[in-house]
Amino acid sequence: GAVVSQHPSRVICKSGTSVKIECRSLDFQATTMFWYRQFPKQSLMLMATSNEGSKATYEQGVEKDKFLINHASLTLSTLTVTSAHPEDSSFYICSAYDSYEQFFGPGTRLTVL
Amino acid sequence: AQSVSQHNHHVILSEAASLELGCNYSYGGTVNLFWYVQYPGQHLQLLLKYFSGDPLVKGIKGFEAEFIKSKFSFNLRKPSVQWSDTAEYFCAVRGTGNQFYFGTGTSLTVIP
């Protein structure tokens, strides 16, 4: 299957700072990428759908001004957690979609102190 | 909106036992259904998927799933589990707009 990378794999930041997470599709062009949040021992919660060249579509309850998504190219989508707080600590996972299935990145563990 | 429910939260089996994990979805139209697996410390991987045609779908590593439209179900099965099958299993449905919605997951522990 296709390879999707995420960077960084782990980040620790102070409360109030912003953190950017990159998601790259390494071997195919993904017009659509998804961002998920996974809590410990729980399922993936879809946060937003990122479409190349257009605004992201956010799921209900997800603050678009707090979780900024940019999909500037067919191989890169970024998620910026603005003014992070301890409750934003979580595992963030992206996936790249090729119209049939998703290919998941390894995830980014965010810890906000 | 579509939703997915998985009834078994944690399953413990001995090696060679048979496995069946339940998955039900709520949506009346055409659905695409998926099972994903997440091995400890690894990212999600696709086990199998159903788009159309034969409702019995075979996936990797000896897994299969049966789509029963009348029951809105897509249960995952394996006749004989191995220790290496220990993982989290997630059922997912693709909805309108191509979004994927995941069930809460089932943690499978296989005892050698």
PDB file of C-alpha atoms in Angstrom:
ATOM      1  CA  GLY A   1       0.000   0.000   0.000  1.00  0.00           C
ATOM      2  CA  ALA A   2       0.862   3.656  -0.181  1.00  0.00           C
ATOM      3  CA  VAL A   3       3.123   5.278   2.377  1.00  0.00           C
ATOM      4  CA  VAL A   4       2.075   8.230   4.484  1.00  0.00           C
ATOM      5  CA  SER A   5       4.440   9.956   6.849  1.00  0.00           C
ATOM      6  CA  GLN A   6       3.830  12.338   9.717  1.00  0.00           C
ATOM      7  CA  HIS A   7       6.207  14.753  11.342  1.00  0.00           C
ATOM      8  CA  PRO A   8       6.914  15.078  14.154  1.00  0.00           C
ATOM      9  CA  SER A   9       6.108  11.718  15.691  1.00  0.00           C
ATOM     10  CA  ARG A  10       6.087  13.200  19.148  1.00  0.00           C
ATOM     11  CA  VAL A  11       5.954  16.775  20.410  1.00  0.00           C
ATOM     12  CA  ILE A  12       5.788  18.352  23.842  1.00  0.00           C
ATOM     13  CA  CYS A  13       4.894  22.008  24.128  1.00  0.00           C
ATOM     14  CA  LYS A  14       3.901  24.598  26.674  1.00  0.00           C
ATOM     15  CA  SER A  15       0.329  25.726  27.077  1.00  0.00           C
ATOM     16  CA  GLY A  16      -0.475  28.648  24.810  1.00  0.00           C
ATOM     17  CA  THR A  17       1.947  27.794  22.034  1.00  0.00           C
ATOM     18  CA  SER A  18       1.066  26.556  18.555  1.00  0.00           C
ATOM     19  CA  VAL A  19       2.152  23.255  17.081  1.00  0.00           C
ATOM     20  CA  LYS A  20       2.251  22.264  13.421  1.00  0.00           C
ATOM     21  CA  ILE A  21       1.950  18.644  12.322  1.00  0.00           C
ATOM     22  CA  GLU A  22       2.801  17.635   8.761  1.00  0.00           C
ATOM     23  CA  CYS A  23       1.260  14.777   6.837  1.00  0.00           C
ATOM     24  CA  ARG A  24       2.913  13.659   3.617  1.00  0.00           C
ATOM     25  CA  SER A  25       1.783  11.197   0.995  1.00  0.00           C
ATOM     26  CA  LEU A  26       5.071   9.793  -0.263  1.00  0.00           C
ATOM     27  CA  ASP A  27       4.126   7.800  -3.346  1.00  0.00           C
ATOM     28  CA  PHE A  28       0.833   9.064  -4.660  1.00  0.00           C
ATOM     29  CA  GLN A  29      -0.983  12.340  -5.049  1.00  0.00           C
ATOM     30  CA  ALA A  30      -3.788  12.683  -2.574  1.00  0.00           C
ATOM     31  CA  THR A  31      -6.459  15.234  -3.328  1.00  0.00           C
ATOM     32  CA  THR A  32      -8.068  14.347  -0.031  1.00  0.00           C
ATOM     33  CA  MET A  33      -6.504  13.795   3.351  1.00  0.00           C
ATOM     34  CA  PHE A  34      -8.234  13.201   6.647  1.00  0.00           C
ATOM     35  CA  TRP A  35      -7.248  14.238  10.146  1.00  0.00           C
ATOM     36  CA  TYR A  36      -8.244  12.155  13.143  1.00  0.00           C
ATOM     37  CA  ARG A  37      -7.799  12.332  16.856  1.00  0.00           C
ATOM     38  CA  GLN A  38      -7.450   9.183  18.905  1.00  0.00           C
ATOM     39  CA  PHE A  39      -7.868   9.096  22.656  1.00  0.00           C
ATOM     40  CA  PRO A  40      -6.303   6.318  24.712  1.00  0.00           C
ATOM     41  CA  LYS A  41      -8.093   3.002  24.235  1.00  0.00           C
ATOM     42  CA  GLN A  42     -10.686   4.701  22.046  1.00  0.00           C
ATOM     43  CA  SER A  43     -11.509   4.922  18.394  1.00  0.00           C
ATOM     44  CA  LEU A  44     -10.487   7.469  15.842  1.00  0.00           C
ATOM     45  CA  MET A  45     -12.552  10.604  15.806  1.00  0.00           C
ATOM     46  CA  LEU A  46     -12.688  12.301  12.431  1.00  0.00           C
ATOM     47  CA  MET A  47     -11.759  15.949  12.858  1.00  0.00           C
ATOM     48  CA  ALA A  48     -11.740  17.253   9.319  1.00  0.00           C
ATOM     49  CA  THR A  49     -11.463  16.456   5.665  1.00  0.00           C
ATOM     50  CA  SER A  50      -8.663  18.282   3.920  1.00  0.00           C
ATOM     51  CA  ASN A  51      -9.041  18.896   0.185  1.00  0.00           C
ATOM     52  CA  GLU A  52      -6.150  20.173  -1.895  1.00  0.00           C
ATOM     53  CA  GLY A  53      -6.631  23.760  -2.921  1.00  0.00           C
ATOM     54  CA  SER A  54      -9.775  24.381  -0.923  1.00  0.00           C
ATOM     55  CA  LYS A  55     -10.892  24.929   2.636  1.00  0.00           C
ATOM     56  CA  ALA A  56     -11.074  21.978   4.956  1.00  0.00           C
ATOM     57  CA  THR A  57     -14.417  20.554   6.001  1.00  0.00           C
ATOM     58  CA  TYR A  58     -14.652  20.244   9.757  1.00  0.00           C
ATOM     59  CA  GLU A  59     -16.780  17.782  11.669  1.00  0.00           C
ATOM     60  CA  GLN A  60     -19.336  19.073  14.106  1.00  0.00           C
ATOM     61  CA  GLY A  61     -17.788  20.183  17.368  1.00  0.00           C
ATOM     62  CA  VAL A  62     -14.285  20.700  15.975  1.00  0.00           C
ATOM     63  CA  GLU A  63     -13.119  24.313  16.217  1.00  0.00           C
ATOM     64  CA  LYS A  64     -11.762  25.368  12.844  1.00  0.00           C
ATOM     65  CA  ASP A  65      -9.959  28.370  14.316  1.00  0.00           C
ATOM     66  CA  LYS A  66      -8.150  26.171  16.782  1.00  0.00           C
ATOM     67  CA  PHE A  67      -7.247  23.355  14.424  1.00  0.00           C
ATOM     68  CA  LEU A  68      -6.002  25.028  11.261  1.00  0.00           C
ATOM     69  CA  ILE A  69      -5.661  22.764   8.265  1.00  0.00           C
ATOM     70  CA  ASN A  70      -3.781  23.610   5.103  1.00  0.00           C
ATOM     71  CA  HIS A  71      -3.563  21.331   2.067  1.00  0.00           C
ATOM     72  CA  ALA A  72      -1.369  23.354  -0.226  1.00  0.00           C
ATOM     73  CA  SER A  73      -0.142  20.504  -2.423  1.00  0.00           C
ATOM     74  CA  LEU A  74      -1.220  17.034  -3.478  1.00  0.00           C
ATOM     75  CA  THR A  75       1.307  15.453  -1.149  1.00  0.00           C
ATOM     76  CA  LEU A  76       1.214  17.641   1.939  1.00  0.00           C
ATOM     77  CA  SER A  77      -1.411  18.597   4.481  1.00  0.00           C
ATOM     78  CA  THR A  78      -0.664  20.358   7.745  1.00  0.00           C
ATOM     79  CA  LEU A  79      -2.590  20.588  10.982  1.00  0.00           C
ATOM     80  CA  THR A  80      -1.760  23.469  13.299  1.00  0.00           C
ATOM     81  CA  VAL A  81      -3.027  23.328  16.842  1.00  0.00           C
ATOM     82  CA  THR A  82      -3.205  26.970  17.861  1.00  0.00           C
ATOM     83  CA  SER A  83      -2.878  28.149  21.454  1.00  0.00           C
ATOM     84  CA  ALA A  84      -2.632  24.583  22.649  1.00  0.00           C
ATOM     85  CA  HIS A  85      -3.962  23.613  26.057  1.00  0.00           C
ATOM     86  CA  PRO A  86      -3.522  20.427  28.099  1.00  0.00           C
ATOM     87  CA  GLU A  87      -6.906  19.130  26.926  1.00  0.00           C
ATOM     88  CA  ASP A  88      -5.529  19.146  23.365  1.00  0.00           C
ATOM     89  CA  SER A  89      -3.038  16.472  24.348  1.00  0.00           C
ATOM     90  CA  SER A  90      -3.823  13.491  22.176  1.00  0.00           C
ATOM     91  CA  PHE A  91      -2.704  11.269  19.340  1.00  0.00           C
ATOM     92  CA  TYR A  92      -3.308  12.885  15.966  1.00  0.00           C
ATOM     93  CA  ILE A  93      -3.450  10.692  12.890  1.00  0.00           C
ATOM     94  CA  CYS A  94      -3.690  11.671   9.255  1.00  0.00           C
ATOM     95  CA  SER A  95      -4.595   9.588   6.261  1.00  0.00           C
ATOM     96  CA  ALA A  96      -4.347  10.024   2.514  1.00  0.00           C
ATOM     97  CA  TYR A  97      -7.270   8.928   0.378  1.00  0.00           C
ATOM     98  CA  ASP A  98      -7.064   7.607  -3.173  1.00  0.00           C
ATOM     99  CA  SER A  99     -10.823   7.404  -3.848  1.00  0.00           C
ATOM    100  CA  TYR A 100     -10.976   3.801  -2.706  1.00  0.00           C
ATOM    101  CA  GLU A 101      -9.212   3.470   0.576  1.00  0.00           C
ATOM    102  CA  GLN A 102      -7.237   5.400   3.137  1.00  0.00           C
ATOM    103  CA  PHE A 103      -3.593   5.007   3.957  1.00  0.00           C
ATOM    104  CA  PHE A 104      -2.733   6.045   7.461  1.00  0.00           C
ATOM    105  CA  GLY A 105       0.234   7.860   8.840  1.00  0.00           C
ATOM    106  CA  PRO A 106       1.964   6.633  11.994  1.00  0.00           C
ATOM    107  CA  GLY A 107       0.464   9.400  14.124  1.00  0.00           C
ATOM    108  CA  THR A 108       1.773  12.279  16.205  1.00  0.00           C
ATOM    109  CA  ARG A 109       1.674  12.229  19.987  1.00  0.00           C
ATOM    110  CA  LEU A 110       1.036  15.758  21.271  1.00  0.00           C
ATOM    111  CA  THR A 111       1.563  16.543  24.932  1.00  0.00           C
ATOM    112  CA  VAL A 112       0.708  20.021  26.156  1.00  0.00           C
ATOM    113  CA  LEU A 113       2.128  20.937  29.541  1.00  0.00           C
TER     114      LEU A 113
ATOM    115  CA  ALA B   1     -24.863  10.865   9.640  1.00  0.00           C
ATOM    116  CA  GLN B   2     -23.536   7.374   9.488  1.00  0.00           C
ATOM    117  CA  SER B   3     -22.482   5.641  12.662  1.00  0.00           C
ATOM    118  CA  VAL B   4     -20.766   2.405  13.481  1.00  0.00           C
ATOM    119  CA  SER B   5     -21.034   0.305  16.608  1.00  0.00           C
ATOM    120  CA  GLN B   6     -18.798  -2.495  17.743  1.00  0.00           C
ATOM    121  CA  HIS B   7     -20.251  -4.582  20.516  1.00  0.00           C
ATOM    122  CA  ASN B   8     -17.161  -6.333  21.747  1.00  0.00           C
ATOM    123  CA  HIS B   9     -14.785  -3.977  23.500  1.00  0.00           C
ATOM    124  CA  HIS B  10     -12.261  -6.510  24.673  1.00  0.00           C
ATOM    125  CA  VAL B  11     -11.963 -10.102  23.557  1.00  0.00           C
ATOM    126  CA  ILE B  12      -9.559 -12.672  24.951  1.00  0.00           C
ATOM    127  CA  LEU B  13      -9.022 -15.931  23.085  1.00  0.00           C
ATOM    128  CA  SER B  14      -6.647 -18.828  23.161  1.00  0.00           C
ATOM    129  CA  GLU B  15      -4.632 -19.624  20.059  1.00  0.00           C
ATOM    130  CA  ALA B  16      -6.531 -21.674  17.471  1.00  0.00           C
ATOM    131  CA  ALA B  17      -9.892 -20.439  18.731  1.00  0.00           C
ATOM    132  CA  SER B  18     -12.327 -18.964  16.247  1.00  0.00           C
ATOM    133  CA  LEU B  19     -12.986 -15.244  16.186  1.00  0.00           C
ATOM    134  CA  GLU B  20     -16.030 -13.199  15.339  1.00  0.00           C
ATOM    135  CA  LEU B  21     -16.163  -9.462  15.989  1.00  0.00           C
ATOM    136  CA  GLY B  22     -19.451  -7.681  15.577  1.00  0.00           C
ATOM    137  CA  CYS B  23     -19.972  -4.487  13.601  1.00  0.00           C
ATOM    138  CA  ASN B  24     -23.248  -2.747  12.883  1.00  0.00           C
ATOM    139  CA  TYR B  25     -23.775   0.457  10.992  1.00  0.00           C
ATOM    140  CA  SER B  26     -26.615   2.864  10.611  1.00  0.00           C
ATOM    141  CA  TYR B  27     -27.249   4.043   7.099  1.00  0.00           C
ATOM    142  CA  GLY B  28     -29.938   3.118   4.662  1.00  0.00           C
ATOM    143  CA  GLY B  29     -28.176   3.785   1.407  1.00  0.00           C
ATOM    144  CA  THR B  30     -25.205   2.343  -0.386  1.00  0.00           C
ATOM    145  CA  VAL B  31     -22.312   1.777   1.969  1.00  0.00           C
ATOM    146  CA  ASN B  32     -18.665   0.990   1.747  1.00  0.00           C
ATOM    147  CA  LEU B  33     -17.440  -0.939   4.764  1.00  0.00           C
ATOM    148  CA  PHE B  34     -13.957  -1.534   6.085  1.00  0.00           C
ATOM    149  CA  TRP B  35     -12.083  -3.365   8.801  1.00  0.00           C
ATOM    150  CA  TYR B  36      -8.783  -1.956   9.966  1.00  0.00           C
ATOM    151  CA  VAL B  37      -6.230  -3.412  12.351  1.00  0.00           C
ATOM    152  CA  GLN B  38      -3.788  -1.578  14.584  1.00  0.00           C
ATOM    153  CA  TYR B  39      -0.991  -3.734  15.944  1.00  0.00           C
ATOM    154  CA  PRO B  40       0.727  -2.496  19.109  1.00  0.00           C
ATOM    155  CA  GLY B  41       2.865   0.501  18.320  1.00  0.00           C
ATOM    156  CA  GLN B  42       1.946   0.515  14.645  1.00  0.00           C
ATOM    157  CA  HIS B  43      -0.355   2.535  12.439  1.00  0.00           C
ATOM    158  CA  LEU B  44      -3.702   1.451  11.106  1.00  0.00           C
ATOM    159  CA  GLN B  45      -3.723  -1.048   8.277  1.00  0.00           C
ATOM    160  CA  LEU B  46      -6.549  -2.180   6.044  1.00  0.00           C
ATOM    161  CA  LEU B  47      -7.672  -5.771   6.626  1.00  0.00           C
ATOM    162  CA  LEU B  48     -10.487  -5.900   4.101  1.00  0.00           C
ATOM    163  CA  LYS B  49     -13.198  -3.834   2.485  1.00  0.00           C
ATOM    164  CA  TYR B  50     -16.606  -4.235   0.922  1.00  0.00           C
ATOM    165  CA  PHE B  51     -17.870  -2.058  -1.901  1.00  0.00           C
ATOM    166  CA  SER B  52     -20.286  -4.272  -3.808  1.00  0.00           C
ATOM    167  CA  GLY B  53     -20.768  -7.778  -5.173  1.00  0.00           C
ATOM    168  CA  ASP B  54     -20.098 -10.924  -3.145  1.00  0.00           C
ATOM    169  CA  PRO B  55     -21.095 -10.124   0.440  1.00  0.00           C
ATOM    170  CA  LEU B  56     -18.416 -12.464   1.778  1.00  0.00           C
ATOM    171  CA  VAL B  57     -15.169 -10.584   1.597  1.00  0.00           C
ATOM    172  CA  LYS B  58     -11.781 -12.129   2.151  1.00  0.00           C
ATOM    173  CA  GLY B  59      -8.916 -10.042   3.438  1.00  0.00           C
ATOM    174  CA  ILE B  60      -5.332 -10.435   4.467  1.00  0.00           C
ATOM    175  CA  LYS B  61      -4.005 -12.847   7.084  1.00  0.00           C
ATOM    176  CA  GLY B  62      -6.949 -15.221   6.841  1.00  0.00           C
ATOM    177  CA  PHE B  63      -9.604 -12.711   7.882  1.00  0.00           C
ATOM    178  CA  GLU B  64     -12.997 -12.486   6.239  1.00  0.00           C
ATOM    179  CA  ALA B  65     -16.152 -10.483   6.777  1.00  0.00           C
ATOM    180  CA  GLU B  66     -19.736 -10.910   5.711  1.00  0.00           C
ATOM    181  CA  PHE B  67     -21.977  -8.040   4.712  1.00  0.00           C
ATOM    182  CA  ILE B  68     -25.575  -8.738   5.704  1.00  0.00           C
ATOM    183  CA  LYS B  69     -27.642  -5.868   4.430  1.00  0.00           C
ATOM    184  CA  SER B  70     -30.828  -6.874   6.234  1.00  0.00           C
ATOM    185  CA  LYS B  71     -29.003  -6.790   9.553  1.00  0.00           C
ATOM    186  CA  PHE B  72     -26.845  -3.738   8.790  1.00  0.00           C
ATOM    187  CA  SER B  73     -23.899  -5.840   9.861  1.00  0.00           C
ATOM    188  CA  PHE B  74     -20.348  -6.469   8.692  1.00  0.00           C
ATOM    189  CA  ASN B  75     -18.870  -8.937  11.154  1.00  0.00           C
ATOM    190  CA  LEU B  76     -15.225  -9.913  11.025  1.00  0.00           C
ATOM    191  CA  ARG B  77     -14.235 -13.560  11.303  1.00  0.00           C
ATOM    192  CA  LYS B  78     -11.188 -15.749  11.448  1.00  0.00           C
ATOM    193  CA  PRO B  79     -11.421 -19.517  11.926  1.00  0.00           C
ATOM    194  CA  SER B  80      -8.214 -19.916  13.933  1.00  0.00           C
ATOM    195  CA  VAL B  81      -6.467 -16.991  15.609  1.00  0.00           C
ATOM    196  CA  GLN B  82      -2.779 -16.709  16.322  1.00  0.00           C
ATOM    197  CA  TRP B  83      -0.857 -14.861  19.002  1.00  0.00           C
ATOM    198  CA  SER B  84       0.245 -12.386  16.324  1.00  0.00           C
ATOM    199  CA  ASP B  85      -3.396 -11.355  15.812  1.00  0.00           C
ATOM    200  CA  THR B  86      -3.303  -9.498  19.128  1.00  0.00           C
ATOM    201  CA  ALA B  87      -4.284  -5.960  18.141  1.00  0.00           C
ATOM    202  CA  GLU B  88      -7.041  -3.366  18.033  1.00  0.00           C
ATOM    203  CA  TYR B  89      -9.658  -3.907  15.348  1.00  0.00           C
ATOM    204  CA  PHE B  90     -11.763  -1.091  13.967  1.00  0.00           C
ATOM    205  CA  CYS B  91     -14.802  -1.260  11.741  1.00  0.00           C
ATOM    206  CA  ALA B  92     -15.462   1.770   9.547  1.00  0.00           C
ATOM    207  CA  VAL B  93     -18.099   2.978   7.124  1.00  0.00           C
ATOM    208  CA  ARG B  94     -17.611   5.451   4.332  1.00  0.00           C
ATOM    209  CA  GLY B  95     -20.331   7.999   4.162  1.00  0.00           C
ATOM    210  CA  THR B  96     -21.448  10.666   1.790  1.00  0.00           C
ATOM    211  CA  GLY B  97     -18.685  13.129   1.045  1.00  0.00           C
ATOM    212  CA  ASN B  98     -16.173  10.298   1.416  1.00  0.00           C
ATOM    213  CA  GLN B  99     -15.744  10.747   5.153  1.00  0.00           C
ATOM    214  CA  PHE B 100     -14.952   7.628   7.122  1.00  0.00           C
ATOM    215  CA  TYR B 101     -16.574   6.918  10.474  1.00  0.00           C
ATOM    216  CA  PHE B 102     -15.026   4.444  12.848  1.00  0.00           C
ATOM    217  CA  GLY B 103     -16.447   2.209  15.516  1.00  0.00           C
ATOM    218  CA  THR B 104     -15.061   2.300  19.037  1.00  0.00           C
ATOM    219  CA  GLY B 105     -12.756  -0.597  18.338  1.00  0.00           C
ATOM    220  CA  THR B 106     -12.252  -4.057  19.771  1.00  0.00           C
ATOM    221  CA  SER B 107      -9.120  -5.019  21.609  1.00  0.00           C
ATOM    222  CA  LEU B 108      -8.198  -8.634  20.862  1.00  0.00           C
ATOM    223  CA  THR B 109      -5.759 -10.491  23.063  1.00  0.00           C
ATOM    224  CA  VAL B 110      -4.686 -13.951  21.955  1.00  0.00           C
ATOM    225  CA  ILE B 111      -3.138 -16.107  24.619  1.00  0.00           C
ATOM    226  CA  PRO B 112      -0.469 -18.527  23.402  1.00  0.00           C
TER     227      PRO B 112
END
